[in-house]
Short mmCIF file of C-alpha atoms in Angstrom, two decimals:
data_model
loop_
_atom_site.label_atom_id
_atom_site.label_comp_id
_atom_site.label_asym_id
_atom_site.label_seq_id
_atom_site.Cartn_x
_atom_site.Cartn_y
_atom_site.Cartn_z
CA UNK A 1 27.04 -4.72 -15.57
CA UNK A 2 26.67 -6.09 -19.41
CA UNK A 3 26.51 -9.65 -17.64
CA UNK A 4 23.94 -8.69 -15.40
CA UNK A 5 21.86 -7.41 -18.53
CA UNK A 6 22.21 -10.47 -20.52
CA UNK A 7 21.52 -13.06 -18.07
CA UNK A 8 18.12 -10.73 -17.01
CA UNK A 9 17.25 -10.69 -20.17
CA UNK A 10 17.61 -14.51 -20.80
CA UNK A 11 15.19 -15.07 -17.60
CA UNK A 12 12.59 -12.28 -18.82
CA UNK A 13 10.41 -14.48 -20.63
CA UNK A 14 9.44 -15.93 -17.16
CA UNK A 15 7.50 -13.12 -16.77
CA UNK A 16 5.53 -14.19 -19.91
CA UNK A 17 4.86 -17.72 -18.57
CA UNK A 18 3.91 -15.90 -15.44
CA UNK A 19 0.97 -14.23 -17.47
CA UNK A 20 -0.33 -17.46 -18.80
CA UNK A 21 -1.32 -18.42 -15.11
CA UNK A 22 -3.33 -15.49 -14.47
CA UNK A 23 -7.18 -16.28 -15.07
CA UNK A 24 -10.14 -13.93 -14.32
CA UNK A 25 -13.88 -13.83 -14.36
CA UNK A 26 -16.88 -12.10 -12.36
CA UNK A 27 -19.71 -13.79 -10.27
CA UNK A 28 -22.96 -13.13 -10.98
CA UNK A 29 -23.39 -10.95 -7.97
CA UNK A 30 -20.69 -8.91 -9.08
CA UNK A 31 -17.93 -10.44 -6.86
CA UNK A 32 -14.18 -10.03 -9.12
CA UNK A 33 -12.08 -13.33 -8.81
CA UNK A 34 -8.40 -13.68 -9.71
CA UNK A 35 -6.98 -16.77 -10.15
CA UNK A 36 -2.77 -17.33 -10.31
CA UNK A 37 -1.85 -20.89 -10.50
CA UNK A 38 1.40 -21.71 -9.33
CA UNK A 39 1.40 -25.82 -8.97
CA UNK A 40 5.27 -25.79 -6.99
CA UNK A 41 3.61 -26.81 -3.73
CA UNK A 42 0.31 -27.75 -2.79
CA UNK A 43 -0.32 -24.58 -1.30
CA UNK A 44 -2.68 -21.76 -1.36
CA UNK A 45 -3.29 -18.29 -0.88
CA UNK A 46 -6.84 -17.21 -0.58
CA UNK A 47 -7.50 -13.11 -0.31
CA UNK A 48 -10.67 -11.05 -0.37
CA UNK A 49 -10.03 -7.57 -0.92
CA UNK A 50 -12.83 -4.85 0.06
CA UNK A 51 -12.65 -1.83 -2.27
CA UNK A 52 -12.85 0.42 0.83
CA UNK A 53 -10.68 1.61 3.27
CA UNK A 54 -9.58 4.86 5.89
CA UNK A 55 -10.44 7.25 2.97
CA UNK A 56 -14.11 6.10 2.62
CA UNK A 57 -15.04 7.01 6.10
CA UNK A 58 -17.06 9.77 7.10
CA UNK A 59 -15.50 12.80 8.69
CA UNK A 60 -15.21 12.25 12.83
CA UNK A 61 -14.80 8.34 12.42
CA UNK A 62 -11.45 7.97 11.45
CA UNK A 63 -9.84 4.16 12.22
CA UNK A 64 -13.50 2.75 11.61
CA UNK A 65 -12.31 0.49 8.69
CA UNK A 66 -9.78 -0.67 10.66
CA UNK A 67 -11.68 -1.29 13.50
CA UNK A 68 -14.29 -2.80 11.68
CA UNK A 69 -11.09 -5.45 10.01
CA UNK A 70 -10.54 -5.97 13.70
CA UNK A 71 -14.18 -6.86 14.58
CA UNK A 72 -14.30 -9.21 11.87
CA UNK A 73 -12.93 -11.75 13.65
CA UNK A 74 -15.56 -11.39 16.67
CA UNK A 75 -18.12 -14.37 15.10
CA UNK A 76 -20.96 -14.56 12.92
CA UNK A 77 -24.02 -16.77 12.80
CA UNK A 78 -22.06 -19.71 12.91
CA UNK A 79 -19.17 -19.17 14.55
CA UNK A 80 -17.83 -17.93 17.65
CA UNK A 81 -14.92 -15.27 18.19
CA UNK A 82 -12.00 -16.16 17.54
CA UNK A 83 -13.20 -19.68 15.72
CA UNK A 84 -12.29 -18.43 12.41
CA UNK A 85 -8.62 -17.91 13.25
CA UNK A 86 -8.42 -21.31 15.34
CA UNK A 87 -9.79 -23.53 12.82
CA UNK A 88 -7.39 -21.87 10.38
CA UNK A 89 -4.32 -22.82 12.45
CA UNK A 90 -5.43 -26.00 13.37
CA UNK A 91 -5.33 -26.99 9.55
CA UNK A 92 -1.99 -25.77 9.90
CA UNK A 93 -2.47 -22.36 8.21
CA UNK A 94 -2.00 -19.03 8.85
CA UNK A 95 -4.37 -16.06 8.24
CA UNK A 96 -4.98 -11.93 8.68
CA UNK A 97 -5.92 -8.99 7.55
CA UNK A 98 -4.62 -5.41 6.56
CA UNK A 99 -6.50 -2.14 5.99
CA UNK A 100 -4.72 0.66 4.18
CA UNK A 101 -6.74 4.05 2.81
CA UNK A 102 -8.32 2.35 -0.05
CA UNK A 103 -8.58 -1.44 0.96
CA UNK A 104 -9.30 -3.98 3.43
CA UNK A 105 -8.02 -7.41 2.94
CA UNK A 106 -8.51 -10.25 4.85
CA UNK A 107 -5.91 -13.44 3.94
CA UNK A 108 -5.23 -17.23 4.46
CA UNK A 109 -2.40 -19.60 3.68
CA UNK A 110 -2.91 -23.08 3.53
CA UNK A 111 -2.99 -26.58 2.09
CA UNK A 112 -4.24 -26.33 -1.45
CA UNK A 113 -7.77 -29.31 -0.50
CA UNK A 114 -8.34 -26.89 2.50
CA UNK A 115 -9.29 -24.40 0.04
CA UNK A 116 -13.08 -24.78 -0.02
CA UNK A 117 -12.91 -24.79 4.09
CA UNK A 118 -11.43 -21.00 4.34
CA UNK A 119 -13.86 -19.90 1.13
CA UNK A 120 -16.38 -21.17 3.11
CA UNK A 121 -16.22 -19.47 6.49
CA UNK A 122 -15.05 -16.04 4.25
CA UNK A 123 -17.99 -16.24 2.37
CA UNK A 124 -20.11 -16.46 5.83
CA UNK A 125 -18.21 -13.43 7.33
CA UNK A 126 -19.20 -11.62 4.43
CA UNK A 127 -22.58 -11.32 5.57
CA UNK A 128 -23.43 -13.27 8.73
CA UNK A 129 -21.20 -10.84 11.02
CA UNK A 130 -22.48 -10.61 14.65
CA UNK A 131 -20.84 -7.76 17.06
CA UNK A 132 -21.67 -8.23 21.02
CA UNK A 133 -21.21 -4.99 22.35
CA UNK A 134 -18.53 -6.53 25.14
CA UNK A 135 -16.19 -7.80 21.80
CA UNK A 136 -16.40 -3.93 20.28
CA UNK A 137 -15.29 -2.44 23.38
CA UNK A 138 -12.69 -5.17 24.06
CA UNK A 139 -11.58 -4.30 20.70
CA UNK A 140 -11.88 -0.79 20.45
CA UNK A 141 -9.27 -0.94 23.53
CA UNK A 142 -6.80 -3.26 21.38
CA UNK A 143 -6.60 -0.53 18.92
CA UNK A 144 -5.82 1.95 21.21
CA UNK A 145 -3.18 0.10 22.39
CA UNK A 146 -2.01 -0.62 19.02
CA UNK A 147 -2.03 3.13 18.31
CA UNK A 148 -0.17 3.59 21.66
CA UNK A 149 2.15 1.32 20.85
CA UNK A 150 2.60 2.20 16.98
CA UNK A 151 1.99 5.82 17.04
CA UNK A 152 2.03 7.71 20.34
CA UNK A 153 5.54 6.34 21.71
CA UNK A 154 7.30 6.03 18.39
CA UNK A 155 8.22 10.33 17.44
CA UNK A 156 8.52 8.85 13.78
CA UNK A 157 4.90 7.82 13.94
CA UNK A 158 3.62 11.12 15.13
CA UNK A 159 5.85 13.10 12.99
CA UNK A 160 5.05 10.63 10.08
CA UNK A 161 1.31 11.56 10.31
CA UNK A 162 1.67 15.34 10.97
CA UNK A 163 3.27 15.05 7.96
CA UNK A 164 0.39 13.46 5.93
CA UNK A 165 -1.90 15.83 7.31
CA UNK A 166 -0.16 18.68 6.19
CA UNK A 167 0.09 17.38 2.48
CA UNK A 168 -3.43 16.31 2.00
CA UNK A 169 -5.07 19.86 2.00
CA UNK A 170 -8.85 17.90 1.74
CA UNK A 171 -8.13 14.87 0.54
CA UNK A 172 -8.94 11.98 3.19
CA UNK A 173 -5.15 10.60 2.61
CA UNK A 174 -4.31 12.73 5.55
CA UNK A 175 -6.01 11.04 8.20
CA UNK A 176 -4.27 8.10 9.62
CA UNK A 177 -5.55 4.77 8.72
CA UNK A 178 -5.59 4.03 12.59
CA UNK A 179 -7.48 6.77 13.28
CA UNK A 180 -7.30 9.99 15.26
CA UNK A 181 -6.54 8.99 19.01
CA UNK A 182 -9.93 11.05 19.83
CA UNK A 183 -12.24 9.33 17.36
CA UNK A 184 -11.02 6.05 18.06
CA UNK A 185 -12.80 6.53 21.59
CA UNK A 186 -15.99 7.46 19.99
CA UNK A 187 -16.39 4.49 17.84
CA UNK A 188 -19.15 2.12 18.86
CA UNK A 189 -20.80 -1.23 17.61
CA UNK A 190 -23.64 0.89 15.31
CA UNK A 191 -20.78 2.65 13.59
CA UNK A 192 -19.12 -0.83 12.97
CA UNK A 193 -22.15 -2.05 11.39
CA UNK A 194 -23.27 0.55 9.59
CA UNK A 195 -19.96 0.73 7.41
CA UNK A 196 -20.31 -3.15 7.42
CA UNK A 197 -23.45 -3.15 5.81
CA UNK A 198 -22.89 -0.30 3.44
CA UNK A 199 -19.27 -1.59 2.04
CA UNK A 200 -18.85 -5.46 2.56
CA UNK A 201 -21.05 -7.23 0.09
CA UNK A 202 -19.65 -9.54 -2.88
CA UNK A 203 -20.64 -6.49 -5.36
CA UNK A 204 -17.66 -4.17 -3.26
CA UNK A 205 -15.18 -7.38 -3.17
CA UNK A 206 -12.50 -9.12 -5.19
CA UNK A 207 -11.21 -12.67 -4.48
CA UNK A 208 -7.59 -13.65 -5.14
CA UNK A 209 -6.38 -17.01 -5.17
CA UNK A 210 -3.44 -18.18 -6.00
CA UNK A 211 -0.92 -21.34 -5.63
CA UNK A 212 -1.96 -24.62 -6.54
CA UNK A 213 -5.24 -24.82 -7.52
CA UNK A 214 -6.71 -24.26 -11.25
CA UNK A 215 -9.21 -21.01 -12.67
CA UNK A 216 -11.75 -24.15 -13.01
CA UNK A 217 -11.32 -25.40 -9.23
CA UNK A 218 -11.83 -21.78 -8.25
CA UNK A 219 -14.85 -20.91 -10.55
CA UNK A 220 -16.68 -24.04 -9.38
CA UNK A 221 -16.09 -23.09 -5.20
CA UNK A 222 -16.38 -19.34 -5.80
CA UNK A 223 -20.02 -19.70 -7.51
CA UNK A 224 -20.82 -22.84 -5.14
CA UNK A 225 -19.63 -20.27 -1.86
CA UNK A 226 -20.19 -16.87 -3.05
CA UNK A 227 -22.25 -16.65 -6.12
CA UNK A 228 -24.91 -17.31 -3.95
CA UNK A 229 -24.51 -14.31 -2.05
CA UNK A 230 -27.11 -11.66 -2.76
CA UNK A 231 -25.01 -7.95 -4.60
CA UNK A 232 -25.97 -5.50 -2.26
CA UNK A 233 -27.12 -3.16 -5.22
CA UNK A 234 -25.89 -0.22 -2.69
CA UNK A 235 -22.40 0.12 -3.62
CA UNK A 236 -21.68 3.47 -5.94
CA UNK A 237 -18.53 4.65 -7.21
CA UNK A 238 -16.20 6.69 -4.63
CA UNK A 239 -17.00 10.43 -3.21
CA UNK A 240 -14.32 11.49 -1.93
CA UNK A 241 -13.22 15.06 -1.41
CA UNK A 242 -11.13 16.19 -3.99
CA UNK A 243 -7.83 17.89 -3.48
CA UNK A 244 -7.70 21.73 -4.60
CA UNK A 245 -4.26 22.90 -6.68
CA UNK A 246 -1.66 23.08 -4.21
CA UNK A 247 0.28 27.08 -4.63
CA UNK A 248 2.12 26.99 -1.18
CA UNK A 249 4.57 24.83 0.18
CA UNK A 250 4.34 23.68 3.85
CA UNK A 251 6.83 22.95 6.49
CA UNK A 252 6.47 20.53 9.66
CA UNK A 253 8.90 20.39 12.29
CA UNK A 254 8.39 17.97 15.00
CA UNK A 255 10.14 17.54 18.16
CA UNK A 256 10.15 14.76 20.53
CA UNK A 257 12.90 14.17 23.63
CA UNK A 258 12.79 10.69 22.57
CA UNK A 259 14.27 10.98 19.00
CA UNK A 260 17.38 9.20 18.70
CA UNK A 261 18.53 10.28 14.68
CA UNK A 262 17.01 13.75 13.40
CA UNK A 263 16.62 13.86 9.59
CA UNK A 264 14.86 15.92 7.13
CA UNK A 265 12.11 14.69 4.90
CA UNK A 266 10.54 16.21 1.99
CA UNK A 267 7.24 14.53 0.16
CA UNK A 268 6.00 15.95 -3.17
CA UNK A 269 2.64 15.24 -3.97
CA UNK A 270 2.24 12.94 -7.09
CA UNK A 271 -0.23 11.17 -9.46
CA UNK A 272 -0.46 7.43 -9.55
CA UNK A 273 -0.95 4.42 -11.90
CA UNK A 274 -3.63 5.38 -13.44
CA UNK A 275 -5.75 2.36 -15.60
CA UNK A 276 -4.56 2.74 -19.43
CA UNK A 277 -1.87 5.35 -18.80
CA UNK A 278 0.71 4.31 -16.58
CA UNK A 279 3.94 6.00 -18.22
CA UNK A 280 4.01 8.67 -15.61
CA UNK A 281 3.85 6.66 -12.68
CA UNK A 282 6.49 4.22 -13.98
CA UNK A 283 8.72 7.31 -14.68
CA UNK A 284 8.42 8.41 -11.19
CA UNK A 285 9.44 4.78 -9.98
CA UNK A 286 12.72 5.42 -12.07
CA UNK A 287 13.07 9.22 -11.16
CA UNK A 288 12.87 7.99 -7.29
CA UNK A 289 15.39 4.72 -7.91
CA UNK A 290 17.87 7.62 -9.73
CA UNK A 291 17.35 10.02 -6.95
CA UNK A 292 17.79 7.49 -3.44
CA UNK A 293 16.40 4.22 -4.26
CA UNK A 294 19.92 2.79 -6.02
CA UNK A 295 22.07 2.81 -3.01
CA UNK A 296 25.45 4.25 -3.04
CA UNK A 297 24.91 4.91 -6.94
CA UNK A 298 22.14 7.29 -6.45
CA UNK A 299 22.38 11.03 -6.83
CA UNK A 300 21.09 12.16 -3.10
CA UNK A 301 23.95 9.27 -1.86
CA UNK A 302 26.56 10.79 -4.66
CA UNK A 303 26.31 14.57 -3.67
CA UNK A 304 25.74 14.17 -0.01
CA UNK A 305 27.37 11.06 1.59
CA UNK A 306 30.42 10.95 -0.56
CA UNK A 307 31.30 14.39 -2.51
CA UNK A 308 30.50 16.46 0.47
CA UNK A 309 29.74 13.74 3.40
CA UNK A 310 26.65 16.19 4.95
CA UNK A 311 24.95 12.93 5.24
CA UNK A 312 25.32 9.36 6.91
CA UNK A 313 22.13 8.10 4.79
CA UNK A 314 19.81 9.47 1.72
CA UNK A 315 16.74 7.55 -0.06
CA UNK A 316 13.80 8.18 -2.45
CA UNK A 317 10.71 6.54 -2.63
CA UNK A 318 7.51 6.47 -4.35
CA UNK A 319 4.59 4.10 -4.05
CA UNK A 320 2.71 3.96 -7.79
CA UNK A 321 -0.29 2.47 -6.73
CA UNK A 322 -2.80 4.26 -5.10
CA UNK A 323 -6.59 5.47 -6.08
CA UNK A 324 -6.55 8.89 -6.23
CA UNK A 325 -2.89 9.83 -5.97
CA UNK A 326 0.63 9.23 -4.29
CA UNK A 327 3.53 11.50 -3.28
CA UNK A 328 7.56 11.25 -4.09
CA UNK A 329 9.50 11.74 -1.18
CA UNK A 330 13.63 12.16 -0.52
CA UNK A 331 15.03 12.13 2.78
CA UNK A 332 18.32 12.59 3.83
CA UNK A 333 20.04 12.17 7.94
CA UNK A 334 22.86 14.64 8.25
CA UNK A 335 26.17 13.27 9.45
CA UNK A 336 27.53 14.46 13.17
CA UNK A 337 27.72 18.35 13.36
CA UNK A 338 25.69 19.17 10.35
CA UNK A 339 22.42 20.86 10.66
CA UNK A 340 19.20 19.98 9.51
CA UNK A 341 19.04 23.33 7.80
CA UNK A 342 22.86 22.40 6.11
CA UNK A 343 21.47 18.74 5.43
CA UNK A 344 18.48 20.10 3.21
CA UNK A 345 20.83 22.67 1.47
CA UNK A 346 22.92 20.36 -0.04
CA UNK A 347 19.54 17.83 -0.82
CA UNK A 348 17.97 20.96 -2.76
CA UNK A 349 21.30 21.64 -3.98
CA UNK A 350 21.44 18.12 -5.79
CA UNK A 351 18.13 17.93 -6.65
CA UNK A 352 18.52 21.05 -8.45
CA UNK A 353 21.75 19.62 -10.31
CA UNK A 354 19.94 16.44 -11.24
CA UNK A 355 16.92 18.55 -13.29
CA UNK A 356 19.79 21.48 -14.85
CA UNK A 357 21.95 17.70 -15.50
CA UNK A 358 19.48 15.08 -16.64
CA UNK A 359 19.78 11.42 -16.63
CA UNK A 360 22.65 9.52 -16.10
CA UNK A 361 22.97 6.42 -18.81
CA UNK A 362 24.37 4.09 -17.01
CA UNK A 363 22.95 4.52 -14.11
CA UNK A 364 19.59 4.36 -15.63
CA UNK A 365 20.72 1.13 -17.22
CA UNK A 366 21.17 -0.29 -14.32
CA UNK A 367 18.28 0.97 -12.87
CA UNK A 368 16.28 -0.88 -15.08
CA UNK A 369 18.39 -4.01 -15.11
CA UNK A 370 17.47 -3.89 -11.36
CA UNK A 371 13.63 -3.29 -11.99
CA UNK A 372 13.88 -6.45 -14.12
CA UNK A 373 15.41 -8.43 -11.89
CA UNK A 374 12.71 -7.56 -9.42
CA UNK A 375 10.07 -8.46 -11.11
CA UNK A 376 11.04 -11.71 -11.51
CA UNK A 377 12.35 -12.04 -7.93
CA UNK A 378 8.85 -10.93 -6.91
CA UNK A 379 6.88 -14.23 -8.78
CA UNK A 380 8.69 -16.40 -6.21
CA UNK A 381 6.00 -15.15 -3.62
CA UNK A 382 2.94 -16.35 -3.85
CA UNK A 383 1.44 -14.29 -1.39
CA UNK A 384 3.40 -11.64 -2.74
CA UNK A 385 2.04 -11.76 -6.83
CA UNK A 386 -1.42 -12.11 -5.01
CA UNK A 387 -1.09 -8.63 -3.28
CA UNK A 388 0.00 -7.29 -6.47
CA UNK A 389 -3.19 -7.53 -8.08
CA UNK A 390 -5.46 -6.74 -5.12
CA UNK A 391 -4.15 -3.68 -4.23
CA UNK A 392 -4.26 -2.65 -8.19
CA UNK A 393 -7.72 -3.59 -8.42
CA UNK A 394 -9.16 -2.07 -5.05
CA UNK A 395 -6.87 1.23 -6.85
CA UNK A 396 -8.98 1.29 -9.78
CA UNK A 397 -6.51 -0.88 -12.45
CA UNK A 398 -7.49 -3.91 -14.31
CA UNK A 399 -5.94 -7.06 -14.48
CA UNK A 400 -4.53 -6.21 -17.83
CA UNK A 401 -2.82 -3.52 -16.16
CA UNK A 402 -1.13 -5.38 -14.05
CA UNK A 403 0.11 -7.94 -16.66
CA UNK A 404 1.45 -4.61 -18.74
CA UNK A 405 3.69 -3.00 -15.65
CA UNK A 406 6.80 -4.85 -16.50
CA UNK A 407 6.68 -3.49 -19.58
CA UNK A 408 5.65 -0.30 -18.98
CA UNK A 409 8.43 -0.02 -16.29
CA UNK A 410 11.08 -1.27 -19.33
CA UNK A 411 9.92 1.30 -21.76
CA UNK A 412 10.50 4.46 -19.91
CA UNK A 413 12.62 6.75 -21.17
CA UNK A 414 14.89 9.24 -19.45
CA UNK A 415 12.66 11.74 -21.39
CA UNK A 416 10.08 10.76 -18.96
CA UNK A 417 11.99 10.48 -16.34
CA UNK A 418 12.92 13.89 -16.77
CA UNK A 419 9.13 15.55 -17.27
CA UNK A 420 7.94 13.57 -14.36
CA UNK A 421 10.76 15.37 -12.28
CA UNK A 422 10.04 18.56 -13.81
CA UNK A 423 6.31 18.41 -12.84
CA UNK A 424 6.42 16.63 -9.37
CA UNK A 425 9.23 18.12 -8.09
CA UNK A 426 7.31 21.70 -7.25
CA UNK A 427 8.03 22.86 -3.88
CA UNK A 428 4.27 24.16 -4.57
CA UNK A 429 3.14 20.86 -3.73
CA UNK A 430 5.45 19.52 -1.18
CA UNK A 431 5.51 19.04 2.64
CA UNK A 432 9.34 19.45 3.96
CA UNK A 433 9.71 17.96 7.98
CA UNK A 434 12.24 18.03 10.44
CA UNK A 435 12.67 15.42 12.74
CA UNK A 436 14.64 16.76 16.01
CA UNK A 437 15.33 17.03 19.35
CA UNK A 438 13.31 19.53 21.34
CA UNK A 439 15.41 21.93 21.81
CA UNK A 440 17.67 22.15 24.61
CA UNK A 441 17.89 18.58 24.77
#
């Protein structure tokens, strides 16, 4: 363990050199651009990131932003469907897009001088987007399917977003990015443009570049391809319901004849990195490593798969980033013969040891050796470091955020640790689901 310490902390000043690459600077029109340079092949990433997503849409049109990232690729002005993707791949590159509840992003990879060619035609979808009504119903079946596919044949999918709906009392977080099945049907090409014309404008968008290209090569194509873009001088800060105190806790049980492994879930809900003040989130990203993130060290793994073997698996996890808030959850799958009821006894059990306990030192040593090691792990992806700072900045965070997390993460203290467990760990404000058979199966 001590040689694992010192040889992380010998490679830490990476990180440092890591920060020196990171430029940034705002258009005219508004438009946020990030630039990381990373000159170890000629090779580029080039993101836009939308700051909206599933929890900006309006209530009965759940899965629009998705479908609308779907529709994207349908032509503009200029080109035809599918021509964006093709002349991407014939330049040998690769490119697509993700939507998640509070961002759509839209990605290529490819040779660093091919840069200006996918700026270009990114720029163009940005406002030149074209919808023939025989592409949105095309697509509108192709997310169906995908929700078919994804959700309604996969019990974990359906259980996964009872689940969410349950612990989001108001909050938009509890509708599926997807979409509800029933709205999905009812979405149409006025819809699509509509949230098209309200939400994608450069004054709504951030562009991320990074491999190897310079912040000098990127200012003069980003003001050359979308400086000229008019701002849309629409786009106001986020109204979104807001969640009331949560006094009750909840309880989902889900049963499907397909499910192969019952388990038993419980998700607490939580704050998030907030911009300035991240100390609590980066104590929760310890407090869920301690409780099931740290493998066979962990206390969930400790107390249940080896003391008392209820369980053939345990984890934690927490997800900091988010713009309104998050939630810590622990899960544990009970071993043959034991009962989901036995399984979550012995999880509250340990979970109630852990707070009456505290902090174990070496494990959170180690813990933070490990969170170390990761960040420096993580600057090997390009693509990777890129996401990093377009998901913080469609979450509300500045770059300078970003740049501080390592650190933040290294200066918890199992002080923290400890109030963060103390507040989120309310079964108040928790959601506990059972996966099972139905019964009689």
């Amino acid at each position: 363990m001590r040689l694992l310490v010192l040889l992380l902390m010998s490679l830490w000043p990476m990180l440092a050199l890591a920060d020196d690459r990171v430029s940034h600077f705002t258009l005219g029109n508004g438009m946020q651009v990030v630039v990381i340079e990373d000159h170890r092949a000629p090779v580029v990433v080039h993101m836009v990131w939308y700051r909206v997503g599933a929890a900006d849409e309006a209530p009965g049109e759940s899965g629009l932003a998705h479908f609308l990232e779907h529709l994207m690729f349908k032509g503009t002005k200029t080109m035809a469907p599918g021509e964006f993707s093709q002349r991407v791949a014939a330049q040998g590159g690769s490119d697509n897009a993700f939507t998640s509840w509070d961002y759509t992003a839209y990605f290529q990879r490819v040779a660093a001088d091919r840069l200006e060619m996918v700026m270009a035609m990114e720029a163009d979808r940005m406002v030149n987007l074209t919808l023939a009504q025989s592409d949105v119903d095309t697509e509108r079946g192709v997310v169906l399917e995908e929700r078919a596919t994804r959700t309604d044949s996969d019990p974990n999918g359906l259980f996964t977003e009872q689940r969410l709906a349950a612990l989001y009392l108001n909050h938009p977080y509890g509708r599926p990015i997807i979409g509800w099945r029933h709205e999905i049907e009812q979405l149409n090409r006025e819809a699509a443009l509509r949230f098209y014309r309200a939400h994608y404008a450069p004054d709504n968008a951030i562009l991320v570049v990074a491999g190897d290209t310079t912040a000098a090569e990127v200012q003069e194509l980003a003001e050359r391809h979308y400086g000229v873009l008019p701002a849309s001088g629409r786009i106001a800060g986020r109204e979104r319901p807001a969640e009331p105190p949560q006094i009750a806790e909840r309880r989902v049980i889900f049963e499907d004849a397909r499910v192969g492994q019952p388990y038993v879930i419980r998700s607490y809900l939580a704050p998030s990195r907030q911009s300035g003040a991240q100390g609590q989130a980066a104590a929760l990203v310890v407090l869920a490593q301690l409780l099931g993130g740290s493998g066979p060290n962990s206390v969930l793994a400790r107390a249940l798969q080896f003391d008392k073997q209820v369980a053939v698996q345990t984890s934690a996890f927490y997800d900091a980033t988010g713009y309104d808030h998050s939630s810590l959850s622990v899960v544990a799958v009970p071993a043959p013969g034991v009962t989901l009821a036995e399984a979550e006894a012995a999880m509250d059990a340990a979970l109630a040891a852990f707070l009456a306990e505290g902090v174990n030192a070496e494990d959170f040593a180690r813990i933070k050796a490990r969170l170390r090691a990761q960040e420096i792990y993580a600057l090997d992806s390009t693509m990777g470091v890129a996401r990093r700072y377009g998901e913080a900045l469609t979450s509300g965070l500045t770059v300078g955020d970003v740049v501080a997390w390592p650190q933040v993460l290294q200066d918890v203290t199992p002080e923290q640790v400890m109030e963060a467990a103390r507040t989120v760990l309310d079964r108040r404000q928790s959601v506990t689901g059972w996966l099972r058979k139905e019964a009689g199966q």
